[in-house]
Amino acid sequence: MQTYWGIDLGGTKIEGVVLSSPSPDAVVLRKRIDTEAHKGYDHILSRIELLVDILRVETGYQPEHIGFGTPGTNDPSTNTMKNCNTTVLNGKPMVQDLARRLDVPITVANDANCFALAEATMGIVPDVTPDFRCVFGVIMGTGVGGGVVFKTGTDSKPVVLGGLHGIGGEWGHNILEENGYACYCGKSGCNEQVLSGPALQRFYHEQCGEERKMKEIIERHRQGIDPVATQTFERMLEFYGRSISTIINVLDPDAIVLGGGVGNVDELYTEGTERIKKYIFNNGVVRTPILRPKLGDSAGVFGAAML
């Protein structure tokens, strides 16, 4: 039987899945173990090897190929990892090292690309626009990122757009607010420093001196009891409209799927679309479906399996 193997490498957990078909209902086995990233690069590789061995033993299957979702990108020019928030991975030849340890071909993509691929193949996109040619997946949570999935024809297999530098879809590190907050990437005012949950909470704190979680800020805005919460909420909507309009203006995808905690905010799908209309290069008309994800926190590991 053909099986699909995926590993989602996170900073605190490593999750693995074996699927019997490309469906969220076809899970043969799913396991999580701690990453223990503080023990270094070689230890992370040994933890991955342990998880794959567990999947092999408990399923009785052998993988022919394993897909990996990672917290960064494999640079095609150097075959080393970069832009990983699990920083011990940066500069390391992880693809080659894993292929040697596991003795199986592997494919690597960042977590946002895996999210986009999962929702495009077995998530919400087939329910809404099954004949898509291009889908953009957005992550707005602790960080901000994006991924592009496309098909060359209606019957072709969806694939991730990695790009020449391996940074295809890296929407989170385009400058959105000139002279905005400094970002770890070296620029200032990136999408991540405007639209992530921590960035919005920071803005709220700077305006009133109080610390509140994003969920509470949103509720206080909805109740009409906190002008600073409303200011923060309006900031989110306005910059969301600007940033999503650039995706549509450049790619004009058949659908955009919003992931991450901030992506759960109901108003992004209503008021947010009105803000997009202000900036889209299409006479204020937005036909792009803005979709809620279907797979939840399963998207990363399912997308890895679909690589």
PDB file of C-alpha atoms in Angstrom, residues 143-281:
ATOM      1  CA  GLY A 143       4.755  35.315  13.429  1.00  0.00           C
ATOM      2  CA  VAL A 144       3.570  36.224   9.949  1.00  0.00           C
ATOM      3  CA  GLY A 145       4.307  34.213   6.829  1.00  0.00           C
ATOM      4  CA  GLY A 146       2.880  32.929   3.606  1.00  0.00           C
ATOM      5  CA  GLY A 147       3.047  30.175   1.041  1.00  0.00           C
ATOM      6  CA  VAL A 148       2.129  29.784  -2.622  1.00  0.00           C
ATOM      7  CA  VAL A 149       0.693  26.626  -4.164  1.00  0.00           C
ATOM      8  CA  PHE A 150      -0.038  26.325  -7.863  1.00  0.00           C
ATOM      9  CA  LYS A 151      -1.064  23.877 -10.566  1.00  0.00           C
ATOM     10  CA  THR A 152       0.073  24.029 -14.176  1.00  0.00           C
ATOM     11  CA  GLY A 153      -3.248  22.580 -15.341  1.00  0.00           C
ATOM     12  CA  THR A 154      -6.618  21.552 -13.946  1.00  0.00           C
ATOM     13  CA  ASP A 155      -5.554  17.897 -13.654  1.00  0.00           C
ATOM     14  CA  SER A 156      -2.005  18.479 -12.418  1.00  0.00           C
ATOM     15  CA  LYS A 157      -0.642  17.923  -8.923  1.00  0.00           C
ATOM     16  CA  PRO A 158      -0.514  21.023  -6.686  1.00  0.00           C
ATOM     17  CA  VAL A 159       3.066  22.051  -5.922  1.00  0.00           C
ATOM     18  CA  VAL A 160       4.734  24.578  -3.646  1.00  0.00           C
ATOM     19  CA  LEU A 161       6.405  27.592  -5.234  1.00  0.00           C
ATOM     20  CA  GLY A 162       9.799  27.536  -3.557  1.00  0.00           C
ATOM     21  CA  GLY A 163      11.474  30.062  -5.826  1.00  0.00           C
ATOM     22  CA  LEU A 164      15.045  30.766  -6.923  1.00  0.00           C
ATOM     23  CA  HIS A 165      16.155  31.692  -3.400  1.00  0.00           C
ATOM     24  CA  GLY A 166      13.790  29.348  -1.572  1.00  0.00           C
ATOM     25  CA  ILE A 167      11.739  32.286  -0.279  1.00  0.00           C
ATOM     26  CA  GLY A 168       8.630  32.036  -2.457  1.00  0.00           C
ATOM     27  CA  GLY A 169       5.605  33.366  -0.552  1.00  0.00           C
ATOM     28  CA  GLU A 170       7.667  35.095   2.169  1.00  0.00           C
ATOM     29  CA  TRP A 171       5.027  37.742   2.657  1.00  0.00           C
ATOM     30  CA  GLY A 172       5.833  38.318   6.321  1.00  0.00           C
ATOM     31  CA  HIS A 173       9.040  40.201   5.626  1.00  0.00           C
ATOM     32  CA  ASN A 174       7.888  42.773   3.126  1.00  0.00           C
ATOM     33  CA  ILE A 175       7.845  46.298   4.508  1.00  0.00           C
ATOM     34  CA  LEU A 176       4.319  47.371   5.377  1.00  0.00           C
ATOM     35  CA  GLU A 177       4.865  50.343   7.680  1.00  0.00           C
ATOM     36  CA  GLU A 178       7.690  52.730   6.859  1.00  0.00           C
ATOM     37  CA  ASN A 179       9.735  53.547   9.986  1.00  0.00           C
ATOM     38  CA  GLY A 180       7.875  50.825  11.862  1.00  0.00           C
ATOM     39  CA  TYR A 181       9.164  48.432  14.494  1.00  0.00           C
ATOM     40  CA  ALA A 182      12.598  46.878  13.939  1.00  0.00           C
ATOM     41  CA  CYS A 183      12.447  43.235  12.835  1.00  0.00           C
ATOM     42  CA  TYR A 184      14.925  40.436  13.498  1.00  0.00           C
ATOM     43  CA  CYS A 185      15.343  40.115   9.715  1.00  0.00           C
ATOM     44  CA  GLY A 186      17.201  43.455   9.679  1.00  0.00           C
ATOM     45  CA  LYS A 187      14.433  45.604   8.228  1.00  0.00           C
ATOM     46  CA  SER A 188      11.794  47.703   9.979  1.00  0.00           C
ATOM     47  CA  GLY A 189       8.037  47.744   9.593  1.00  0.00           C
ATOM     48  CA  CYS A 190       7.675  44.233   8.161  1.00  0.00           C
ATOM     49  CA  ASN A 191       4.244  42.626   8.005  1.00  0.00           C
ATOM     50  CA  GLU A 192       5.312  40.517  10.973  1.00  0.00           C
ATOM     51  CA  GLN A 193       6.024  43.643  13.014  1.00  0.00           C
ATOM     52  CA  VAL A 194       2.554  45.021  12.260  1.00  0.00           C
ATOM     53  CA  LEU A 195       0.078  42.149  11.946  1.00  0.00           C
ATOM     54  CA  SER A 196       1.352  39.431  14.278  1.00  0.00           C
ATOM     55  CA  GLY A 197      -0.379  38.962  17.602  1.00  0.00           C
ATOM     56  CA  PRO A 198       2.648  40.131  19.626  1.00  0.00           C
ATOM     57  CA  ALA A 199       3.059  43.233  17.426  1.00  0.00           C
ATOM     58  CA  LEU A 200      -0.579  44.243  17.899  1.00  0.00           C
ATOM     59  CA  GLN A 201      -0.340  43.657  21.652  1.00  0.00           C
ATOM     60  CA  ARG A 202       2.816  45.773  21.743  1.00  0.00           C
ATOM     61  CA  PHE A 203       1.032  48.607  19.939  1.00  0.00           C
ATOM     62  CA  TYR A 204      -1.823  48.476  22.448  1.00  0.00           C
ATOM     63  CA  HIS A 205       0.610  48.545  25.379  1.00  0.00           C
ATOM     64  CA  GLU A 206       2.492  51.520  23.954  1.00  0.00           C
ATOM     65  CA  GLN A 207      -0.714  53.515  23.574  1.00  0.00           C
ATOM     66  CA  CYS A 208      -2.107  52.978  27.080  1.00  0.00           C
ATOM     67  CA  GLY A 209       0.552  51.294  29.197  1.00  0.00           C
ATOM     68  CA  GLU A 210      -1.562  48.191  29.878  1.00  0.00           C
ATOM     69  CA  GLU A 211      -0.682  44.611  28.960  1.00  0.00           C
ATOM     70  CA  ARG A 212      -3.498  42.630  27.336  1.00  0.00           C
ATOM     71  CA  LYS A 213      -3.681  39.561  25.126  1.00  0.00           C
ATOM     72  CA  MET A 214      -5.037  39.985  21.618  1.00  0.00           C
ATOM     73  CA  LYS A 215      -8.209  38.053  22.423  1.00  0.00           C
ATOM     74  CA  GLU A 216      -9.042  40.470  25.224  1.00  0.00           C
ATOM     75  CA  ILE A 217      -8.207  43.513  23.088  1.00  0.00           C
ATOM     76  CA  ILE A 218     -10.630  42.302  20.411  1.00  0.00           C
ATOM     77  CA  GLU A 219     -13.412  41.698  22.939  1.00  0.00           C
ATOM     78  CA  ARG A 220     -12.949  45.130  24.486  1.00  0.00           C
ATOM     79  CA  HIS A 221     -13.216  46.671  21.021  1.00  0.00           C
ATOM     80  CA  ARG A 222     -16.390  44.733  20.255  1.00  0.00           C
ATOM     81  CA  GLN A 223     -17.934  45.821  23.549  1.00  0.00           C
ATOM     82  CA  GLY A 224     -17.122  49.457  22.772  1.00  0.00           C
ATOM     83  CA  ILE A 225     -15.502  49.988  26.176  1.00  0.00           C
ATOM     84  CA  ASP A 226     -11.882  50.677  25.201  1.00  0.00           C
ATOM     85  CA  PRO A 227     -10.871  53.344  22.636  1.00  0.00           C
ATOM     86  CA  VAL A 228      -7.295  52.022  22.523  1.00  0.00           C
ATOM     87  CA  ALA A 229      -8.569  48.522  21.770  1.00  0.00           C
ATOM     88  CA  THR A 230     -10.583  50.023  18.909  1.00  0.00           C
ATOM     89  CA  GLN A 231      -7.512  51.932  17.715  1.00  0.00           C
ATOM     90  CA  THR A 232      -5.516  48.680  17.735  1.00  0.00           C
ATOM     91  CA  PHE A 233      -8.305  46.837  15.933  1.00  0.00           C
ATOM     92  CA  GLU A 234      -8.585  49.539  13.268  1.00  0.00           C
ATOM     93  CA  ARG A 235      -4.818  49.409  12.789  1.00  0.00           C
ATOM     94  CA  MET A 236      -5.055  45.664  12.204  1.00  0.00           C
ATOM     95  CA  LEU A 237      -7.867  45.991   9.649  1.00  0.00           C
ATOM     96  CA  GLU A 238      -6.220  48.832   7.738  1.00  0.00           C
ATOM     97  CA  PHE A 239      -2.821  47.183   7.426  1.00  0.00           C
ATOM     98  CA  TYR A 240      -4.434  43.833   6.678  1.00  0.00           C
ATOM     99  CA  GLY A 241      -6.252  45.428   3.749  1.00  0.00           C
ATOM    100  CA  ARG A 242      -3.062  46.968   2.403  1.00  0.00           C
ATOM    101  CA  SER A 243      -0.991  43.818   2.743  1.00  0.00           C
ATOM    102  CA  ILE A 244      -3.545  41.374   1.301  1.00  0.00           C
ATOM    103  CA  SER A 245      -4.137  43.727  -1.632  1.00  0.00           C
ATOM    104  CA  THR A 246      -0.459  43.375  -2.598  1.00  0.00           C
ATOM    105  CA  ILE A 247      -0.824  39.587  -2.724  1.00  0.00           C
ATOM    106  CA  ILE A 248      -3.823  39.920  -5.015  1.00  0.00           C
ATOM    107  CA  ASN A 249      -2.171  42.600  -7.154  1.00  0.00           C
ATOM    108  CA  VAL A 250       0.927  40.437  -7.717  1.00  0.00           C
ATOM    109  CA  LEU A 251      -0.438  36.865  -7.835  1.00  0.00           C
ATOM    110  CA  ASP A 252      -4.209  37.280  -8.270  1.00  0.00           C
ATOM    111  CA  PRO A 253      -4.758  33.865  -6.618  1.00  0.00           C
ATOM    112  CA  ASP A 254      -7.955  31.869  -6.910  1.00  0.00           C
ATOM    113  CA  ALA A 255      -8.209  31.777  -3.102  1.00  0.00           C
ATOM    114  CA  ILE A 256      -6.455  33.020   0.024  1.00  0.00           C
ATOM    115  CA  VAL A 257      -6.590  30.946   3.215  1.00  0.00           C
ATOM    116  CA  LEU A 258      -5.976  32.670   6.556  1.00  0.00           C
ATOM    117  CA  GLY A 259      -4.182  30.737   9.282  1.00  0.00           C
ATOM    118  CA  GLY A 260      -2.795  31.554  12.708  1.00  0.00           C
ATOM    119  CA  GLY A 261      -4.486  32.991  15.774  1.00  0.00           C
ATOM    120  CA  VAL A 262      -5.020  36.472  14.324  1.00  0.00           C
ATOM    121  CA  GLY A 263      -6.480  34.817  11.222  1.00  0.00           C
ATOM    122  CA  ASN A 264      -9.389  33.625  13.402  1.00  0.00           C
ATOM    123  CA  VAL A 265     -10.745  37.164  13.842  1.00  0.00           C
ATOM    124  CA  ASP A 266     -14.219  37.175  12.259  1.00  0.00           C
ATOM    125  CA  GLU A 267     -14.037  40.773  11.055  1.00  0.00           C
ATOM    126  CA  LEU A 268     -11.112  40.016   8.740  1.00  0.00           C
ATOM    127  CA  TYR A 269     -13.568  38.180   6.493  1.00  0.00           C
ATOM    128  CA  THR A 270     -16.026  41.090   6.379  1.00  0.00           C
ATOM    129  CA  GLU A 271     -14.586  44.482   7.309  1.00  0.00           C
ATOM    130  CA  GLY A 272     -11.157  43.274   6.221  1.00  0.00           C
ATOM    131  CA  THR A 273     -12.392  42.613   2.704  1.00  0.00           C
ATOM    132  CA  GLU A 274     -13.765  46.155   2.571  1.00  0.00           C
ATOM    133  CA  ARG A 275     -10.278  47.429   3.393  1.00  0.00           C
ATOM    134  CA  ILE A 276      -8.778  45.304   0.615  1.00  0.00           C
ATOM    135  CA  LYS A 277     -11.133  47.049  -1.833  1.00  0.00           C
ATOM    136  CA  LYS A 278      -9.448  50.377  -1.045  1.00  0.00           C
ATOM    137  CA  TYR A 279      -6.091  49.146  -2.343  1.00  0.00           C
ATOM    138  CA  ILE A 280      -6.705  46.453  -4.953  1.00  0.00           C
ATOM    139  CA  PHE A 281      -5.869  47.390  -8.546  1.00  0.00           C
TER     140      PHE A 281
END
